[in-house]
């Protein structure tokens, strides 16, 4: 496969294969074998999102499957704070991973697992701009009527104590 670099030296998308070129072989794991790949499918779709127990704010989130193996989230609040996450079940360690990045370039890498009723993630992070080491938790809980609750905690003392960081409810958005 040929990759062309832009004038700035940043690679662009690969060029299409040459006529008569042999197509690349498909990796054996492309179909993501096993039931674990369906554990987070309850997040697929478009959502209205707001604080749990309060009137829904106009924030929106769209979770899209990237083939059978990964999910892309596009977080779109009405006022700033846009972000994206890529969530996937990593075959090497059999754990769920989520890489979150917001419009400021701040990023968090979560690692988690399905408990049978909730998807639970943890992360070691450096809060910016303070450069404070934080331990984070994040849980997704499917609720009746197609809703989902997402809540998180944070600890600035190495995990000895945690405080609530956010508590959101996702409502399916009619398209």
Short mmCIF file of N, CA, C and O in Angstrom, two decimals, residues 73-141:
data_model
loop_
_atom_site.label_atom_id
_atom_site.label_comp_id
_atom_site.label_asym_id
_atom_site.label_seq_id
_atom_site.Cartn_x
_atom_site.Cartn_y
_atom_site.Cartn_z
N UNK A 73 -17.76 7.61 19.80
CA UNK A 73 -18.72 8.52 20.42
C UNK A 73 -18.37 9.94 20.06
O UNK A 73 -17.20 10.34 20.14
N UNK A 74 -19.37 10.71 19.64
CA UNK A 74 -19.20 12.13 19.35
C UNK A 74 -20.08 12.89 20.33
O UNK A 74 -21.31 12.84 20.24
N UNK A 75 -19.45 13.56 21.30
CA UNK A 75 -20.13 14.30 22.35
C UNK A 75 -20.30 15.74 21.91
O UNK A 75 -19.32 16.38 21.54
N UNK A 76 -21.54 16.24 21.91
CA UNK A 76 -21.83 17.57 21.37
C UNK A 76 -22.69 18.39 22.34
O UNK A 76 -23.90 18.47 22.17
N UNK A 77 -22.08 19.00 23.37
CA UNK A 77 -22.87 19.86 24.24
C UNK A 77 -23.21 21.17 23.53
O UNK A 77 -22.54 21.54 22.57
N UNK A 78 -24.24 21.84 23.99
CA UNK A 78 -24.66 23.08 23.33
C UNK A 78 -23.61 24.17 23.48
O UNK A 78 -23.39 24.95 22.57
N UNK A 79 -22.92 24.21 24.62
CA UNK A 79 -21.92 25.26 24.86
C UNK A 79 -20.55 24.62 25.09
O UNK A 79 -20.25 24.19 26.19
N UNK A 80 -19.72 24.58 24.07
CA UNK A 80 -18.33 24.12 24.21
C UNK A 80 -18.19 22.71 24.73
O UNK A 80 -19.16 22.02 24.97
N UNK A 81 -16.95 22.28 24.91
CA UNK A 81 -16.66 20.99 25.50
C UNK A 81 -16.82 19.79 24.59
O UNK A 81 -16.92 18.67 25.08
N UNK A 82 -16.87 19.99 23.28
CA UNK A 82 -17.04 18.87 22.35
C UNK A 82 -15.91 17.86 22.55
O UNK A 82 -14.80 18.22 22.90
N UNK A 83 -16.21 16.59 22.32
CA UNK A 83 -15.19 15.57 22.45
C UNK A 83 -15.55 14.30 21.70
O UNK A 83 -16.66 14.16 21.18
N UNK A 84 -14.59 13.39 21.67
CA UNK A 84 -14.75 12.10 21.00
C UNK A 84 -14.17 11.00 21.88
O UNK A 84 -13.21 11.23 22.61
N UNK A 85 -14.74 9.82 21.77
CA UNK A 85 -14.11 8.66 22.40
C UNK A 85 -14.13 7.49 21.43
O UNK A 85 -15.02 7.39 20.58
N UNK A 86 -13.14 6.66 21.56
CA UNK A 86 -13.05 5.41 20.83
C UNK A 86 -13.03 4.31 21.88
O UNK A 86 -12.16 4.30 22.76
N UNK A 87 -14.02 3.42 21.83
CA UNK A 87 -14.15 2.35 22.82
C UNK A 87 -14.07 1.01 22.11
O UNK A 87 -14.71 0.82 21.07
N UNK A 88 -13.30 0.08 22.67
CA UNK A 88 -13.12 -1.21 22.02
C UNK A 88 -12.71 -2.27 23.04
O UNK A 88 -12.16 -1.96 24.09
N UNK A 89 -13.02 -3.51 22.74
CA UNK A 89 -12.59 -4.64 23.54
C UNK A 89 -11.26 -5.09 22.97
O UNK A 89 -11.20 -5.61 21.86
N UNK A 90 -10.19 -4.86 23.71
CA UNK A 90 -8.83 -5.14 23.23
C UNK A 90 -8.54 -6.62 23.37
O UNK A 90 -8.56 -7.18 24.46
N UNK A 91 -8.27 -7.27 22.26
CA UNK A 91 -8.11 -8.72 22.26
C UNK A 91 -6.89 -9.19 23.04
O UNK A 91 -6.89 -10.29 23.57
N UNK A 92 -5.87 -8.36 23.16
CA UNK A 92 -4.65 -8.78 23.86
C UNK A 92 -4.86 -8.95 25.36
O UNK A 92 -4.29 -9.85 25.96
N UNK A 93 -5.65 -8.09 25.98
CA UNK A 93 -5.83 -8.20 27.43
C UNK A 93 -7.27 -8.54 27.83
O UNK A 93 -7.57 -8.66 29.01
N UNK A 94 -8.16 -8.68 26.84
CA UNK A 94 -9.57 -9.05 27.08
C UNK A 94 -10.27 -8.03 27.98
O UNK A 94 -11.16 -8.38 28.75
N UNK A 95 -9.87 -6.77 27.87
CA UNK A 95 -10.51 -5.70 28.64
C UNK A 95 -11.01 -4.64 27.67
O UNK A 95 -10.52 -4.51 26.56
N UNK A 96 -12.02 -3.90 28.11
CA UNK A 96 -12.52 -2.78 27.34
C UNK A 96 -11.62 -1.58 27.57
O UNK A 96 -11.13 -1.35 28.68
N UNK A 97 -11.38 -0.83 26.51
CA UNK A 97 -10.56 0.39 26.57
C UNK A 97 -11.36 1.52 25.96
O UNK A 97 -12.10 1.33 24.99
N UNK A 98 -11.21 2.71 26.55
CA UNK A 98 -11.81 3.90 25.96
C UNK A 98 -10.78 5.01 25.98
O UNK A 98 -10.19 5.31 27.02
N UNK A 99 -10.55 5.59 24.81
CA UNK A 99 -9.67 6.75 24.69
C UNK A 99 -10.57 7.95 24.44
O UNK A 99 -11.25 8.02 23.43
N UNK A 100 -10.59 8.89 25.39
CA UNK A 100 -11.42 10.09 25.30
C UNK A 100 -10.52 11.29 25.05
O UNK A 100 -9.47 11.43 25.68
N UNK A 101 -10.91 12.16 24.14
CA UNK A 101 -10.20 13.42 23.93
C UNK A 101 -11.23 14.52 23.70
O UNK A 101 -12.23 14.30 23.02
N UNK A 102 -10.97 15.69 24.32
CA UNK A 102 -11.91 16.79 24.14
C UNK A 102 -11.33 17.86 23.23
O UNK A 102 -10.21 17.74 22.74
N UNK A 103 -12.09 18.92 23.02
CA UNK A 103 -11.71 19.97 22.08
C UNK A 103 -10.45 20.73 22.50
O UNK A 103 -9.82 21.38 21.67
N UNK A 104 -10.06 20.63 23.77
CA UNK A 104 -8.84 21.30 24.23
C UNK A 104 -7.60 20.43 24.05
O UNK A 104 -6.49 20.88 24.30
N UNK A 105 -7.81 19.18 23.64
CA UNK A 105 -6.70 18.25 23.50
C UNK A 105 -6.44 17.43 24.75
O UNK A 105 -5.53 16.61 24.79
N UNK A 106 -7.22 17.66 25.80
CA UNK A 106 -7.09 16.87 27.02
C UNK A 106 -7.60 15.46 26.72
O UNK A 106 -8.64 15.29 26.07
N UNK A 107 -6.89 14.46 27.18
CA UNK A 107 -7.25 13.07 26.87
C UNK A 107 -7.20 12.22 28.14
O UNK A 107 -6.44 12.50 29.06
N UNK A 108 -8.02 11.17 28.15
CA UNK A 108 -8.03 10.20 29.25
C UNK A 108 -8.11 8.82 28.62
O UNK A 108 -8.89 8.60 27.69
N UNK A 109 -7.33 7.89 29.15
CA UNK A 109 -7.37 6.50 28.71
C UNK A 109 -7.93 5.63 29.82
O UNK A 109 -7.30 5.45 30.87
N UNK A 110 -9.14 5.12 29.59
CA UNK A 110 -9.83 4.27 30.56
C UNK A 110 -9.64 2.80 30.19
O UNK A 110 -9.53 2.46 29.02
N UNK A 111 -9.65 1.94 31.20
CA UNK A 111 -9.65 0.49 31.01
C UNK A 111 -10.77 -0.06 31.88
O UNK A 111 -10.94 0.39 33.02
N UNK A 112 -11.54 -1.01 31.34
CA UNK A 112 -12.66 -1.49 32.12
C UNK A 112 -13.13 -2.88 31.75
O UNK A 112 -12.50 -3.60 30.98
N UNK A 113 -14.31 -3.20 32.31
CA UNK A 113 -14.89 -4.52 32.09
C UNK A 113 -16.39 -4.47 32.27
O UNK A 113 -16.93 -3.58 32.94
N UNK A 114 -17.07 -5.45 31.68
CA UNK A 114 -18.49 -5.63 31.84
C UNK A 114 -18.69 -6.48 33.09
O UNK A 114 -18.09 -7.55 33.24
N UNK A 115 -19.54 -6.04 34.02
CA UNK A 115 -19.76 -6.76 35.27
C UNK A 115 -20.95 -7.71 35.20
O UNK A 115 -21.20 -8.44 36.15
N UNK A 116 -21.67 -7.66 34.10
CA UNK A 116 -22.91 -8.42 33.98
C UNK A 116 -24.11 -7.50 34.00
O UNK A 116 -25.17 -7.84 33.48
N UNK A 117 -23.95 -6.33 34.63
CA UNK A 117 -25.04 -5.34 34.67
C UNK A 117 -24.56 -3.93 34.31
O UNK A 117 -25.38 -3.09 33.94
N UNK A 118 -23.27 -3.65 34.44
CA UNK A 118 -22.74 -2.33 34.12
C UNK A 118 -21.38 -2.47 33.43
O UNK A 118 -20.69 -3.47 33.58
N UNK A 119 -21.01 -1.43 32.68
CA UNK A 119 -19.68 -1.33 32.11
C UNK A 119 -18.91 -0.37 33.02
O UNK A 119 -19.28 0.80 33.16
N UNK A 120 -17.84 -0.88 33.65
CA UNK A 120 -17.08 -0.08 34.62
C UNK A 120 -15.67 0.16 34.11
O UNK A 120 -14.98 -0.79 33.72
N UNK A 121 -15.25 1.43 34.15
CA UNK A 121 -13.92 1.83 33.70
C UNK A 121 -13.17 2.52 34.84
O UNK A 121 -13.78 3.15 35.70
N UNK A 122 -11.83 2.45 34.79
CA UNK A 122 -10.97 3.23 35.68
C UNK A 122 -9.87 3.85 34.84
O UNK A 122 -9.56 3.38 33.73
N UNK A 123 -9.28 4.92 35.36
CA UNK A 123 -8.17 5.57 34.65
C UNK A 123 -7.28 6.27 35.67
O UNK A 123 -7.73 6.74 36.71
N UNK A 124 -6.00 6.30 35.36
CA UNK A 124 -5.05 7.16 36.05
C UNK A 124 -4.83 8.32 35.11
O UNK A 124 -4.50 8.13 33.95
N UNK A 125 -5.04 9.54 35.60
CA UNK A 125 -5.02 10.71 34.75
C UNK A 125 -4.21 11.81 35.41
O UNK A 125 -3.95 11.79 36.61
N UNK A 126 -3.81 12.77 34.60
CA UNK A 126 -3.19 13.99 35.10
C UNK A 126 -4.14 15.12 34.71
O UNK A 126 -4.30 15.42 33.52
N UNK A 127 -4.80 15.70 35.72
CA UNK A 127 -5.74 16.78 35.46
C UNK A 127 -4.98 18.01 34.98
O UNK A 127 -3.93 18.35 35.51
N UNK A 128 -5.50 18.66 33.96
CA UNK A 128 -4.88 19.87 33.44
C UNK A 128 -5.82 21.04 33.72
O UNK A 128 -7.02 20.84 33.77
N UNK A 129 -5.36 22.23 33.90
CA UNK A 129 -3.96 22.66 33.81
C UNK A 129 -3.18 22.48 35.11
O UNK A 129 -1.99 22.77 35.18
N UNK A 130 -3.83 21.95 36.17
CA UNK A 130 -3.18 21.85 37.47
C UNK A 130 -2.05 20.83 37.52
O UNK A 130 -1.22 20.85 38.42
N UNK A 131 -2.05 19.89 36.59
CA UNK A 131 -1.07 18.80 36.55
C UNK A 131 -1.14 17.94 37.82
O UNK A 131 -0.15 17.49 38.35
N UNK A 132 -2.37 17.72 38.30
CA UNK A 132 -2.63 16.92 39.48
C UNK A 132 -2.92 15.48 39.07
O UNK A 132 -3.72 15.24 38.17
N UNK A 133 -2.29 14.53 39.74
CA UNK A 133 -2.57 13.12 39.46
C UNK A 133 -3.93 12.75 40.04
O UNK A 133 -4.22 13.04 41.20
N UNK A 134 -4.77 12.13 39.20
CA UNK A 134 -6.13 11.78 39.59
C UNK A 134 -6.40 10.31 39.26
O UNK A 134 -5.90 9.79 38.27
N UNK A 135 -7.19 9.67 40.09
CA UNK A 135 -7.76 8.36 39.76
C UNK A 135 -9.22 8.61 39.43
O UNK A 135 -9.91 9.33 40.15
N UNK A 136 -9.67 8.02 38.34
CA UNK A 136 -11.03 8.24 37.86
C UNK A 136 -11.77 6.91 37.74
O UNK A 136 -11.16 5.88 37.45
N UNK A 137 -13.07 6.96 37.95
CA UNK A 137 -13.94 5.83 37.63
C UNK A 137 -15.05 6.35 36.72
O UNK A 137 -15.39 7.54 36.76
N UNK A 138 -15.58 5.47 35.90
CA UNK A 138 -16.69 5.81 35.02
C UNK A 138 -17.52 4.55 34.81
O UNK A 138 -16.97 3.50 34.49
N UNK A 139 -18.84 4.67 35.00
CA UNK A 139 -19.73 3.52 34.88
C UNK A 139 -20.87 3.85 33.92
O UNK A 139 -21.43 4.94 33.99
N UNK A 140 -21.19 2.91 33.04
CA UNK A 140 -22.36 2.99 32.16
C UNK A 140 -23.33 1.92 32.63
O UNK A 140 -22.97 0.74 32.70
N UNK A 141 -24.57 2.32 32.92
CA UNK A 141 -25.57 1.40 33.44
C UNK A 141 -26.83 1.45 32.57
O UNK A 141 -27.52 2.47 32.55
#
